[in-house]
Every structure is written in structure tokens, then in C-alpha cells.
Amino acid sequence: MGREIVVETCNLTKRYDSATVVDSLNLSIEEGEVFGLLGPNGAGKTTTILMLLGLTEPVAGTVRVCGLDPTRQPLEVKRQVGYMPEKVGFYESLTARENLDFIAELNAIGYVEARRRIDEVLEGVGIAQVADVKVGNFSRGMKQRLGIADVLVKKPRLAIFDEPTAGLDPEGINQILDLMAKLPGMGTTVVMSSHRLYEVQRVCSSIGILSKGKLVVQGSIDELGRQALAGGRYRIEIETRRPTPALVDTIKAIPDVKEVKTSGDLLMVITDSDLRAEISKVVVQSDFLLIQMKIQEFNLDDIYMKYFHEG
Amino acid sequence: MATIVRKELADYFTSVRVFILMLIVFLTSGGALYAVQQNIRGQVSESGFVFLRLFTTSGEAMPSLVTFIVLLIPIIGIALGFDAINSERQSGTLSRVLAQPIFRDNVINGKFLAGIITLSVMVVATMMVVAGYGLVMIGVPPTAEEIVRLSIYLVFTIIYGAFWLGLAVLFSVLFRKIATSLLTPVAIWLFFGIFILIAAPAIANALVPVANATSPEVIIRNAELQQMIMRFSPNTLFSEATTVLLLPQVRSLGIVTMSQVQFMIPNPISLGQSILLIWPQLTSLIGLSAICFAASYILFMRQEIRAT
Ligand SMILES: Nc1ncnc2c1ncn2[C@@H]1O[C@H](COP(=O)(O)OP(=O)(O)OP(=O)(O)O)[C@@H](O)[C@H]1O
Ligand SMILES: [Mg+2]
């Protein structure tokens, strides 16, 4: 493929006092990707993003964004990179359009061009009808959308969104995610941080999971999924009535069953292969009711949980 | 930076805050002018410089305009600067603006510059109104020297305001909470404006007791010490400069003994001499403003910009 690397970090480290918040991070993001940065609260996602933009300085390691060093050449980097902070804010006494005008002016975009782009992006994020309303009157979701418009006005090569869907209604989340999925087609590589897995799964072509400042895994979702499923892990959920320890033991005795967990009438069986037939047979033969049986493949959720416990 | 200055100026001149400040300033000037109208007749014969009397004449209940300015300028400076940086930080606009291709110092320089421009506009407008109204009232046009003296006074006023603006901006960089960054410079203003008037004699008396002292040296030393302490206050520096500039018959800022008074010529001193006399005040005020600004600049440049 030979696509260009837009973001590359090498042993990137950030410490506050003595707490290491980002620990020897090695990340690489290719042009045209939608990259999801995942991790629980306090994992260091925002700190990593700030270092990519040169808004805070790393204590060790190097960052290259579009081939440039953000601490040494902040202006060149910021010309090509758009950033939406996690708590995005606007000048409340100005209208949406005036806010974007200001940003366009700071980016030295000419008046006519700015006007055209602003109309276009406001349309794109679905708030064109309130373009001339003061931002002070906007709802949280509308501000969030304006934040995305704000990033897109400068047509960045790389757009970084810190939790872009926080505070949006489900409809809004879908619209925003659709919009993000379209960005690579317009020449913008996307990095978004999130802790909502399903939305990352929906739009991101590749993810990195951070935990306690360390990158525990990076790759495309397909790859990670295959990795996780390569072990042949399945999760089978059985609903029965009043299971006994004896039943649990019988199921455990089936070859390839890794683990059985009980919670009330539910049994959770982790196996290396699809053992639904065997398990149902055992349950019924042991004189228990088999009310329902579900098989669940490992999804991002499980990948995520798995790496967290390890990380 | 022009973009930022323009936006800040637009913000200031459409804000309720600046409107209210303007209102306060004009009301006070009106009050002071009224006092002038009532009292100026008794004072004009004392010396020349009738026009300057517009600014320095006080009534029985009403202090003179310059006294008001000593108190009001800090309020204006603080009001223009106390939330310069931290309000943007809190509203989350700072990290968005700093993600644009501009140097970080453009933001703080632009804010500072816009603050000074606003302050200057307010001060100049007030002076113009007072001068214009005064001209009609007393019917004596200012002499060339009076115009020069007033212009220098104007420059002093702006530098004095710049100090308070710089101090307020410094606290807005330092503190995340807007309430803290407002109250701290106000506390400093109270200290320099009022508390030091009580503290200076108290400290001087403690160090150089004059209770039963008979020797004049002790009394002079005590007085000089008081004055030295007072001069830590930018308010004192500014008041002294005002006195020298606008009351040319004041010949010295130090302590004058009776024996010296005998040899003093009761004539106003020349413009050149006045400037010489207040040179230290001028440099100190500029220095103080520069320190405040430099401190906010350095702090801001090194701060992490996190949108939380
Ligand atoms: N200025 C600071 N001084 C000390 N510690 C800090 C500072 N800023 C952040 N931290 C710590 O750094 C860690 C990582 O913070 P960061 O904001 O990067 O997490 P995050 O992954 O973005 O979390 P979230 O999902 O909550 O946004 C946290 O444990 C936080 O306490
Ligand atoms: Mg965060």
C-alpha cells in the first residue's frame, strides 16, 4: 500500500511530578485512516493528543505529525491539523458564523473562501439553520457539532477529535459518526478518542487501546478480532432453572470448555470452539430445563476488557 | 495578532462592563466638574495655570478629579483584565484558539494591547470632555505649557492603568477561578490605596519612635521612612507625579523644613524641572507595569493548555 504515516510517536513519555501519565508510547497512524484512541478515564488519551499538537511538551520521546515536530514547528503543524478539545467552547456572545469567521481569519483564509467553506461545513454538520444565532443559546449537542465544523473549516490534513460524541443524543451520534467516516474521502485523516466501543467499532478502521499510559494494542479491528478469535474463544450463554454445582461440573468436564460462570439462572460458558450441541445435550441429560441458549462472538468489548485486565 | 486585537476590542466595546465603567467615569467627572464650578473662583488668583485647576480643584465634600482618577484607574485596569485568560480557559475557547496557527504570545500580547487601547480611549475621552466643558465654563483657553503638562499626565495615567491591567492579567493567568483572580488584585488595590496609609506611620513609628523625641533629626527620619514605605505603592507614585505635573507651585516631594522654606521662591517651577522631579516615579511605574506583564507572559508561555 505504501501510504504515508501521518502521526508517528516514538517512546513518547509524559510525567506530571512523578506520575507517569503516558509511558513510552509508540503509535503510528496512516494517511486516510479513521483511528480510534480507546481507553478508560485517566488513561492518558487527552495528554497524548495535547502532545501531538504541541500544547504540552513531552518529557521524553519524539512525535512527528505530518513529518513535523510539533514542539519545534508548532505553526506548520497547526496549519495542517485540526483539533476539537474534549470540552469545546465558543465565544457565547458571537454567532456560530462569527465564531468560525474568527477561526478562518486566524488561519488566514480569505474572506470569500471563508464564507463558502463556513456555509459548507455548517451544512455538513447540520446546523446551517442556526448559523446566525448566538452560540450562548446553543444546546450542548449543537456546540459539539459546531466544534466539528470548526475543525473542518481549515480543511485539515489530520483532524483530532477528543470525545466528539460526548453529550450527544443517539441520533446526533449517528450523524457525527457518519460525517467522520466520510472525512478520509475528503483527504482528512481522523483521530478520535472515545470510551464508547460500539461507535469506535462502527467508524474506525484502526484502533489503539491505551491503559495507564501504555499502548496495550494497536491495529485494525479485523486484525484484532482475528487475533482474539484465533484462540477459538466463544462465549455461550445458557438460561436454565436453578443450576446446581453438579451441572456446572458436568459442563466443565466437556473437552474445550475453558470456564463456566453462574449468575442466578444464567450460565456463561467460555469455550475454544462452538460447543452448543454438546452443552445443550449435557444440560438436558442432567434433567435441567434449557430455556435459552445464545452464542456470542468476541467483539471489541471483549478485546477491550481483555487488554485492560492485562494492562 | 491584529485579528486578536480586533476581536478583543470588539468584545470590549460591545460589553456591558466597559459601558458601566464609562458611566462611572463620566458621572465622577461630572461631579468633580460641579465642585470645580463651585470653588474655582476662590483659587484662580493664587497662581497661573487656571486650566490645570479644572483637574485639581476640590469642593467641600467632593474630592478633585485627579483624586478620583487615582482611585478609578485601578478599578478600570482590574475590570478590563481580571478574566482575560482564565475565562477563555474555562469556557474552552483557549485550547481551540491555540490549536490555530498562531504563536501563543500573540494571544496574551493581543489581549494586553486591546486592554491598553480601551483604557486609553476611556481616559482620553474623559479628559476631552472635561477639558471641553471646562473651557466653556471658565472661558480661559489652556496655555501651551498646560497642554504639555496635561499630555504628560495622560501618559502617566495610561502607564498607571497598564500596571493594574498587567496585575489583573497576571492573576488571570495564575488562577483558574475567576473569583480569585478578581479578588486578589482588588485586595492589592485596597492595600496600596488605603491600608498603606495606616501601615506606613505605624511601621515608621515602630522603627523610629517619635513619641517623646525632641531632636528634629528623629522626626525627619521618621517622616522620610513613612514616605519611603508609601512609595512602594504605585498609587503614591502616581499621586506624586500628578501633584508635580498639575500643581506646578509644588517645588519638592520630600520633607521641607521651616529653615528651607525661607529660601524657597514661591513661584511655579518650570516644565523641565517638573519632569526631572518625577522622573523616578515615571521609571518606577513603567518598571512595575513591565514586571507584571513579563510575569504573565512567561507564566502563560509555559502553561499547559488543557480544556478542563
Ligand atoms: N496537570 C496535571 N497534573 C497532574 N496530573 C495530571 C495533569 N493532567 C492530567 N493528569 C493526570 O493524567 C492522567 C491522564 O489524563 P488524561 O486527561 O490524559 O486522561 P484521558 O484518557 O483523557 O481520560 P478521560 O477519558 O477522562 O478524558 C490522569 O490520571 C490525570 O489525573
Ligand atoms: Mg480525556
XYZ file of C-alpha atoms and ligand atoms in Angstrom:
651
model
C 0.000 0.000 0.000
C 2.787 2.365 0.932
C 0.530 5.003 2.421
C 2.129 7.850 4.234
C 2.394 7.882 8.008
C 0.637 10.979 9.360
C 1.296 10.501 13.055
C 4.237 8.712 14.491
C 5.390 8.683 18.078
C 8.476 7.040 19.410
C 8.799 6.225 23.113
C 6.630 9.222 23.862
C 6.520 9.853 27.606
C 4.826 12.437 29.802
C 5.191 12.758 33.543
C 3.453 15.060 35.988
C 5.595 15.372 39.068
C 6.419 11.733 39.445
C 3.255 10.182 37.974
C 3.857 8.800 34.503
C 0.747 9.589 32.530
C 1.924 8.498 29.090
C 4.534 5.796 29.108
C 6.827 5.063 26.134
C 4.061 5.293 23.595
C 4.758 4.041 20.094
C 1.910 4.912 17.816
C 1.670 5.146 14.087
C -1.309 6.293 12.089
C -1.521 6.099 8.324
C -2.966 8.632 5.965
C -6.645 8.096 5.224
C -7.415 6.178 8.385
C -10.073 6.761 10.984
C -8.129 5.957 14.102
C -9.847 5.331 17.410
C -7.919 6.005 20.587
C -9.591 3.970 23.292
C -9.052 3.787 26.988
C -10.722 4.250 30.346
C -10.827 7.591 32.177
C -7.387 8.819 33.027
C -5.638 6.510 30.582
C -3.772 9.400 29.017
C -5.741 9.915 25.810
C -6.089 13.661 26.176
C -2.475 14.034 27.256
C -1.336 12.126 24.170
C -3.436 14.351 21.937
C -2.057 17.500 23.578
C 1.454 16.287 22.848
C 0.561 15.612 19.216
C -0.449 19.248 18.928
C 2.442 20.707 20.873
C 0.063 22.066 23.507
C 2.100 20.301 26.148
C 5.680 19.142 25.952
C 6.739 15.510 26.286
C 9.483 14.730 28.795
C 10.965 12.066 26.544
C 10.475 10.537 23.130
C 9.610 12.106 19.809
C 6.443 12.995 17.955
C 6.123 13.543 14.248
C 2.895 14.859 12.842
C 2.760 15.204 9.049
C 6.521 14.764 9.188
C 6.982 17.743 11.520
C 7.893 18.131 15.172
C 5.017 19.891 16.987
C 7.235 21.398 19.692
C 9.730 22.831 17.231
C 7.429 23.770 14.356
C 4.095 24.384 16.059
C 2.760 26.731 13.400
C 3.347 24.407 10.473
C 1.728 21.565 12.392
C -1.269 23.621 13.463
C -1.801 24.783 9.909
C -2.432 21.169 8.871
C -4.038 19.774 11.983
C -7.492 20.494 13.343
C -8.300 19.822 16.984
C -11.532 19.637 18.881
C -10.904 19.639 22.644
C -12.968 17.425 24.909
C -14.750 20.384 26.453
C -15.233 22.501 23.380
C -16.189 26.125 23.948
C -17.084 29.142 21.863
C -17.481 32.853 22.353
C -21.029 32.886 23.598
C -21.809 36.431 22.575
C -20.926 35.721 18.953
C -22.974 33.765 16.458
C -21.872 30.415 15.085
C -20.791 32.071 11.877
C -18.828 34.794 13.674
C -17.021 32.204 15.737
C -15.995 30.346 12.612
C -15.073 33.613 10.884
C -12.614 34.293 13.672
C -11.021 30.872 13.273
C -10.875 31.275 9.491
C -9.192 34.626 9.979
C -6.614 33.137 12.340
C -5.897 30.599 9.611
C -5.505 33.382 7.056
C -8.322 32.070 4.902
C -9.559 34.807 2.573
C -12.983 36.331 3.113
C -14.755 34.851 0.083
C -13.266 31.411 0.539
C -14.032 31.503 4.278
C -17.654 32.391 3.611
C -18.039 29.494 1.193
C -16.357 26.976 3.491
C -18.304 28.097 6.554
C -21.624 27.643 4.758
C -20.454 24.259 3.572
C -19.318 22.920 6.953
C -22.309 24.277 8.846
C -24.484 22.484 6.319
C -22.347 19.386 6.718
C -22.801 19.163 10.495
C -26.478 20.038 10.236
C -26.630 23.405 11.975
C -26.909 25.676 8.947
C -30.305 26.890 10.129
C -28.822 28.386 13.311
C -25.723 29.876 11.705
C -26.677 33.375 12.798
C -27.840 32.537 16.299
C -25.619 33.443 19.250
C -23.711 30.407 20.492
C -24.829 31.257 24.031
C -28.250 29.927 23.036
C -26.929 26.634 21.694
C -27.556 23.277 23.305
C -24.628 21.050 24.183
C -25.117 18.942 21.095
C -25.250 21.957 18.821
C -21.987 23.230 20.289
C -20.462 19.822 19.738
C -21.451 19.984 16.090
C -20.124 23.497 15.786
C -16.877 22.150 17.241
C -16.636 19.696 14.394
C -17.463 22.406 11.870
C -14.748 24.491 13.463
C -12.170 21.779 12.811
C -13.305 21.264 9.226
C -13.212 24.930 8.244
C -9.477 24.812 7.791
C -9.641 21.618 5.715
C -7.022 19.884 7.821
C -4.869 17.003 6.701
C -5.339 15.498 10.136
C -8.346 16.099 12.374
C -8.178 15.160 16.040
C -11.405 14.876 17.996
C -11.301 14.349 21.743
C -14.520 12.537 22.629
C -16.577 14.028 19.804
C -19.787 12.263 20.696
C -19.887 13.026 24.405
C -23.217 14.581 25.289
C -24.980 13.866 22.023
C -28.292 12.116 21.560
C -28.249 8.772 19.696
C -29.432 10.429 16.500
C -26.682 13.024 16.828
C -24.057 10.375 17.477
C -25.022 8.587 14.298
C -24.852 11.738 12.218
C -21.475 12.687 13.632
C -20.085 9.221 13.108
C -21.312 9.174 9.517
C -19.654 12.513 8.977
C -16.376 11.240 10.365
C -16.472 8.172 8.224
C -16.694 10.461 5.183
C -13.682 12.586 6.091
C -10.918 10.323 4.764
C -12.622 10.554 1.378
C -12.129 14.299 1.557
C -8.439 13.965 2.294
C -8.580 14.211 6.076
C -7.177 11.565 8.353
C -9.175 11.286 11.569
C -8.075 10.513 15.102
C -10.829 10.276 17.680
C -10.664 9.375 21.324
C -13.557 7.668 22.944
C -14.607 5.179 25.510
C -17.697 4.085 23.698
C -16.683 0.956 21.966
C -19.508 0.404 19.573
C -19.083 3.766 17.933
C -15.389 3.191 17.503
C -16.173 -0.184 16.058
C -18.583 1.411 13.623
C -16.335 4.017 12.050
C -12.744 3.326 12.933
C -10.606 1.405 10.521
C -7.975 1.006 13.162
C -7.719 1.398 16.907
C -5.216 1.792 19.692
C -6.060 0.909 23.258
C -4.400 2.885 25.992
C -4.314 1.785 29.565
C -2.422 3.571 32.317
C -0.419 5.460 29.728
C 0.683 2.378 27.833
C -0.473 1.361 24.403
C -1.626 -2.168 25.020
C -2.623 -2.936 21.460
C -2.792 -1.239 18.091
C -4.110 -2.463 14.793
C -7.085 -2.669 12.516
C -10.277 -4.000 14.040
C -10.252 -7.009 11.704
C -6.785 -7.941 12.781
C -7.540 -7.547 16.441
C -10.743 -9.504 16.081
C -8.976 -12.326 14.316
C -6.271 -12.303 16.951
C -8.826 -12.572 19.683
C -10.769 -15.247 17.838
C -7.665 -17.099 16.760
C -7.689 -18.776 20.135
C -11.168 -20.039 19.172
C -12.777 -18.276 22.059
C -16.553 -18.308 22.185
C -18.922 -17.274 24.867
C -22.104 -19.277 25.241
C -24.890 -18.089 27.452
C -27.394 -20.603 28.776
C -30.578 -19.870 30.635
C -31.829 -22.715 32.780
C -33.669 -23.105 36.071
C -31.803 -23.357 39.382
C -28.487 -24.752 38.181
C -26.537 -26.836 40.684
C -22.770 -27.048 41.155
C -23.029 -30.583 39.838
C -24.338 -29.282 36.494
C -21.525 -26.750 36.328
C -19.017 -29.512 36.895
C -20.568 -31.676 34.171
C -20.315 -28.822 31.694
C -16.756 -28.121 32.743
C -15.953 -31.741 32.030
C -16.720 -31.285 28.327
C -13.450 -31.020 26.440
C -12.569 -27.494 25.225
C -14.700 -25.753 27.864
C -12.487 -23.150 29.494
C -14.625 -21.579 32.124
C -18.159 -21.617 33.480
C -19.609 -18.720 35.412
C -23.013 -18.708 37.100
C -25.185 -15.748 37.899
C -28.654 -16.740 39.045
C -30.271 -18.787 36.322
C -27.675 -17.798 33.747
C -24.610 -19.829 32.929
C -21.773 -18.266 30.996
C -19.577 -20.821 29.286
C -16.308 -19.809 27.671
C -15.100 -22.339 25.130
C -12.498 -22.827 22.491
C -14.974 -23.938 19.853
C -18.690 -23.888 19.125
C -19.954 -26.459 21.649
C -23.622 -25.550 21.658
C -24.739 -29.008 20.674
C -22.685 -30.764 23.344
C -23.639 -28.348 26.063
C -27.363 -28.493 25.345
C -27.179 -32.257 25.337
C -25.443 -32.327 28.734
C -27.921 -29.867 30.225
C -30.939 -31.783 29.053
C -29.459 -35.151 30.017
C -28.817 -33.846 33.516
C -32.585 -33.157 33.810
C -32.351 -29.380 33.682
C -34.534 -27.112 31.609
C -32.846 -25.496 28.659
C -34.797 -22.265 28.326
C -32.491 -20.334 26.066
C -29.035 -20.533 24.577
C -27.065 -17.796 22.907
C -23.664 -17.719 21.360
C -21.660 -14.582 21.360
C -18.513 -13.976 19.430
C -15.836 -11.906 20.980
C -16.264 -8.292 19.942
C -14.371 -5.100 20.601
C -15.862 -5.039 24.049
C -14.085 -8.213 24.906
C -10.877 -7.215 23.229
C -11.028 -4.064 25.274
C -11.822 -5.765 28.551
C -9.204 -8.403 27.916
C -6.440 -5.894 27.367
C -7.485 -3.795 30.309
C -7.137 -6.630 32.693
C -3.748 -7.370 31.282
C -2.672 -3.725 31.104
C -2.100 39.424 16.183
C -4.175 42.132 14.509
C -7.042 39.639 14.333
C -6.920 39.011 18.049
C -6.637 42.678 18.966
C -9.562 43.471 16.708
C -11.694 40.762 18.257
C -10.796 41.772 21.808
C -11.576 45.407 21.074
C -14.908 44.451 19.569
C -15.588 42.420 22.707
C -14.697 45.299 24.991
C -16.668 47.925 23.162
C -19.795 45.813 22.996
C -19.536 44.659 26.587
C -21.757 45.844 29.400
C -18.670 46.019 31.567
C -16.998 48.775 29.568
C -20.290 50.617 29.292
C -20.667 50.643 33.055
C -17.078 51.730 33.560
C -17.627 54.584 31.117
C -20.730 55.565 33.003
C -18.893 55.604 36.335
C -16.062 57.646 34.875
C -18.380 60.212 33.323
C -20.510 60.523 36.442
C -17.429 61.131 38.581
C -16.070 63.658 36.121
C -19.431 65.375 36.187
C -19.373 65.516 39.977
C -15.822 66.787 40.037
C -16.627 69.447 37.449
C -19.525 70.593 39.588
C -17.146 71.023 42.517
C -14.817 72.959 40.247
C -17.616 75.253 39.224
C -18.425 75.987 42.856
C -14.897 76.529 44.089
C -12.608 77.569 41.292
C -13.227 81.302 41.774
C -11.539 81.359 45.155
C -8.445 79.617 43.830
C -7.602 81.141 40.484
C -5.895 84.173 41.960
C -3.300 82.051 43.732
C -1.219 81.380 40.678
C -1.367 80.958 36.936
C -2.303 77.620 35.390
C -6.015 78.271 35.610
C -6.773 75.464 33.209
C -4.963 72.872 35.287
C -7.173 73.933 38.199
C -10.026 72.207 36.417
C -8.456 68.919 37.348
C -7.172 69.686 40.806
C -9.875 71.831 42.426
C -11.866 70.067 45.087
C -15.084 71.004 46.817
C -16.020 70.627 50.471
C -17.489 67.175 50.036
C -16.164 66.397 46.593
C -12.533 65.409 46.023
C -10.826 66.733 42.937
C -10.876 64.915 39.631
C -7.268 63.759 39.958
C -8.012 62.198 43.340
C -10.816 60.263 41.715
C -8.553 59.190 38.898
C -6.009 57.745 41.329
C -8.781 55.531 42.700
C -10.702 54.830 39.495
C -7.881 53.869 37.145
C -7.001 50.725 39.126
C -10.653 49.684 39.026
C -10.737 50.124 35.277
C -7.453 48.257 34.835
C -8.635 45.391 37.020
C -12.059 45.259 35.394
C -10.515 45.014 31.949
C -8.006 42.326 32.802
C -9.078 40.088 35.672
C -10.628 37.388 33.493
C -8.558 37.854 30.348
C -7.056 34.376 30.256
C -8.934 32.248 32.761
C -12.390 32.967 31.350
C -11.180 31.702 27.989
C -9.644 28.727 29.677
C -12.870 27.948 31.488
C -15.117 28.371 28.510
C -12.841 26.100 26.496
C -12.091 28.668 23.811
C -8.428 28.964 24.729
C -7.413 25.487 23.635
C -9.376 25.914 20.423
C -7.693 29.219 19.612
C -4.249 27.892 20.499
C -4.773 24.977 18.124
C -4.792 27.513 15.299
C -1.588 28.503 13.531
C -0.722 31.494 15.722
C 2.035 31.993 18.242
C 0.953 31.651 21.789
C 2.296 35.063 22.762
C 0.041 36.685 20.180
C -2.898 35.793 22.391
C -1.606 37.430 25.549
C 0.007 40.375 23.743
C -3.198 40.961 21.831
C -5.254 40.950 24.993
C -2.892 43.285 26.763
C -2.762 45.667 23.835
C -6.541 45.698 23.440
C -6.864 46.417 27.173
C -4.486 49.357 26.956
C -6.239 50.736 23.897
C -9.604 50.532 25.649
C -8.169 52.151 28.753
C -6.580 54.917 26.698
C -9.793 55.586 24.845
C -11.625 55.922 28.141
C -9.024 58.210 29.691
C -8.639 60.391 26.619
C -12.389 60.671 26.178
C -12.795 61.745 29.784
C -10.029 64.323 29.549
C -11.519 65.691 26.355
C -14.949 66.002 27.863
C -13.620 67.670 30.997
C -11.371 69.979 29.019
C -14.124 70.921 26.590
C -16.682 71.519 29.269
C -14.142 73.342 31.395
C -13.227 75.609 28.547
C -16.828 76.674 28.208
C -17.136 77.074 31.955
C -14.064 79.158 32.736
C -13.548 80.685 29.334
C -9.768 80.600 29.634
C -8.005 78.540 26.979
C -5.094 76.383 28.108
C -1.583 77.659 27.550
C 0.910 75.602 25.574
C 2.629 74.540 28.776
C -0.644 73.427 30.292
C -1.371 71.292 27.256
C 2.047 69.674 27.514
C 1.600 69.079 31.234
C -1.810 67.510 30.662
C -0.451 65.284 27.905
C 2.323 64.018 30.151
C -0.254 63.471 32.849
C -2.274 61.461 30.324
C 0.712 59.260 29.554
C 1.250 58.725 33.280
C -2.375 57.800 33.747
C -2.179 55.209 30.987
C 1.016 53.697 32.386
C -0.560 53.608 35.838
C -3.590 51.868 34.297
C -1.304 49.487 32.427
C 0.197 48.440 35.742
C -3.193 47.480 37.141
C -4.208 45.833 33.887
C -0.968 43.846 33.895
C -1.500 42.835 37.510
C -5.037 41.669 36.766
C -3.908 39.738 33.675
C -1.164 38.132 35.740
C -3.714 36.805 38.207
C -5.965 35.645 35.402
C -3.061 33.539 34.141
C -2.173 32.357 37.617
C -5.605 31.416 38.954
C -8.139 29.156 37.307
C -11.051 30.622 39.264
C -12.350 33.962 38.077
C -13.477 34.985 41.570
C -9.930 34.546 42.882
C -8.357 36.447 40.034
C -10.780 39.309 40.658
C -10.434 39.477 44.425
C -6.657 39.273 44.573
C -5.929 42.466 42.604
C -8.793 44.192 44.433
C -7.153 43.245 47.724
C -3.859 44.638 46.466
C -5.610 47.794 45.383
C -7.130 48.181 48.859
C -3.760 47.579 50.410
C -1.930 50.155 48.297
C -4.763 52.648 48.285
C -5.911 52.579 51.885
C -4.132 50.153 54.130
C -0.702 51.572 53.419
C -1.873 54.968 54.688
C -2.341 53.352 58.088
C 0.552 50.931 57.860
C 3.241 53.404 56.845
C 3.040 55.597 60.006
C 2.677 52.514 62.192
C 5.802 50.861 60.784
C 7.751 54.109 60.821
C 6.818 54.751 64.457
C 7.817 51.268 65.424
C 11.230 51.573 63.781
C 11.912 55.218 64.636
C 9.829 56.110 67.718
C 8.915 59.781 67.832
C 6.630 59.720 70.865
C 8.865 61.765 73.177
C 11.525 62.605 70.682
C 12.770 66.139 70.757
C 15.545 66.136 68.221
C 14.382 67.234 64.799
C 16.563 64.579 63.115
C 14.436 61.806 64.574
C 11.242 63.423 63.413
C 12.660 63.918 59.948
C 13.914 60.354 59.795
C 10.510 59.113 60.815
C 8.813 61.175 58.150
C 11.246 60.064 55.494
C 10.751 56.447 56.412
C 6.997 56.903 56.128
C 7.401 58.400 52.719
C 9.692 55.602 51.614
C 7.170 52.982 52.653
C 4.397 54.857 50.918
C 6.405 54.908 47.729
C 6.140 51.156 47.451
C 2.594 51.850 46.408
C 2.046 52.661 42.742
C -0.812 54.859 43.913
C 1.625 57.059 45.799
C 3.975 57.224 42.842
C 1.135 58.257 40.592
C -0.273 60.806 43.069
C 3.127 62.399 43.450
C 3.579 62.637 39.718
C 0.112 64.142 39.403
C 0.861 66.738 42.046
C 4.079 67.827 40.406
C 2.603 67.928 36.919
C -0.665 69.630 37.648
C 0.268 71.808 40.619
C 3.481 73.460 39.385
C 3.819 75.532 42.529
C 4.742 72.386 44.459
C 8.524 72.502 44.431
C 9.554 69.389 46.263
C 8.170 65.966 47.063
C 10.429 65.433 50.038
C 10.310 66.858 53.509
C 10.916 70.576 53.691
C 11.992 72.144 56.954
C 10.974 75.588 58.019
C 14.509 76.878 57.511
C 14.428 75.645 53.929
C 11.034 77.178 53.295
C 12.507 80.581 53.982
C 14.692 80.233 50.943
C 12.043 78.834 48.609
C 10.782 81.111 45.897
C 7.000 80.915 45.789
C 6.943 80.618 42.024
C 5.828 77.650 39.967
C 8.697 75.525 38.716
C 9.409 75.107 35.043
C 8.179 72.185 32.991
C 11.672 70.773 32.631
C 12.186 70.858 36.379
C 8.831 69.150 36.959
C 9.752 66.335 34.618
C 13.105 65.961 36.316
C 11.375 65.778 39.670
C 9.025 62.969 38.626
C 11.491 61.016 36.518
C 11.976 58.359 39.244
C 8.196 57.985 39.566
C 7.893 57.519 35.819
C 10.578 54.867 35.602
C 9.260 53.031 38.659
C 5.741 52.893 37.253
C 6.984 51.706 33.868
C 9.136 49.135 35.635
C 6.232 47.845 37.718
C 3.990 47.521 34.665
C 6.747 45.744 32.769
C 7.266 43.281 35.621
C 3.572 42.418 35.754
C 3.381 41.951 32.035
C 6.595 39.929 31.799
C 5.477 37.653 34.620
C 2.123 36.936 32.988
C 3.830 36.411 29.658
C 6.350 33.909 30.975
C 3.767 32.023 33.015
C 1.379 31.840 30.112
C 4.018 30.638 27.672
C 4.919 27.756 29.942
C 1.428 26.734 30.939
C -0.242 23.610 29.721
C -3.482 24.296 27.912
C -5.966 21.642 28.873
C -9.641 22.075 28.244
C -10.838 21.087 31.690
N -1.794 18.890 35.094
C -1.765 17.652 35.594
N -1.045 17.381 36.688
C -1.005 16.131 37.193
N -1.655 15.082 36.674
C -2.399 15.288 35.583
C -2.490 16.585 34.981
N -3.279 16.486 33.914
C -3.667 15.203 33.843
N -3.150 14.474 34.839
C -3.337 13.045 35.054
O -3.014 12.393 33.862
C -3.792 11.238 33.709
C -4.266 11.139 32.275
O -5.147 12.191 31.988
P -5.866 12.338 30.601
O -6.679 13.569 30.657
O -4.861 12.240 29.520
O -6.818 11.079 30.553
P -7.919 10.687 29.469
O -7.505 9.384 28.935
O -8.110 11.785 28.514
O -9.194 10.498 30.377
P -10.719 10.852 30.082
O -11.303 9.688 29.420
O -11.297 11.024 31.445
O -10.767 12.096 29.284
C -4.895 11.321 34.728
O -4.646 10.335 35.708
C -4.770 12.680 35.326
O -5.012 12.630 36.696
Mg -9.651 12.978 28.031
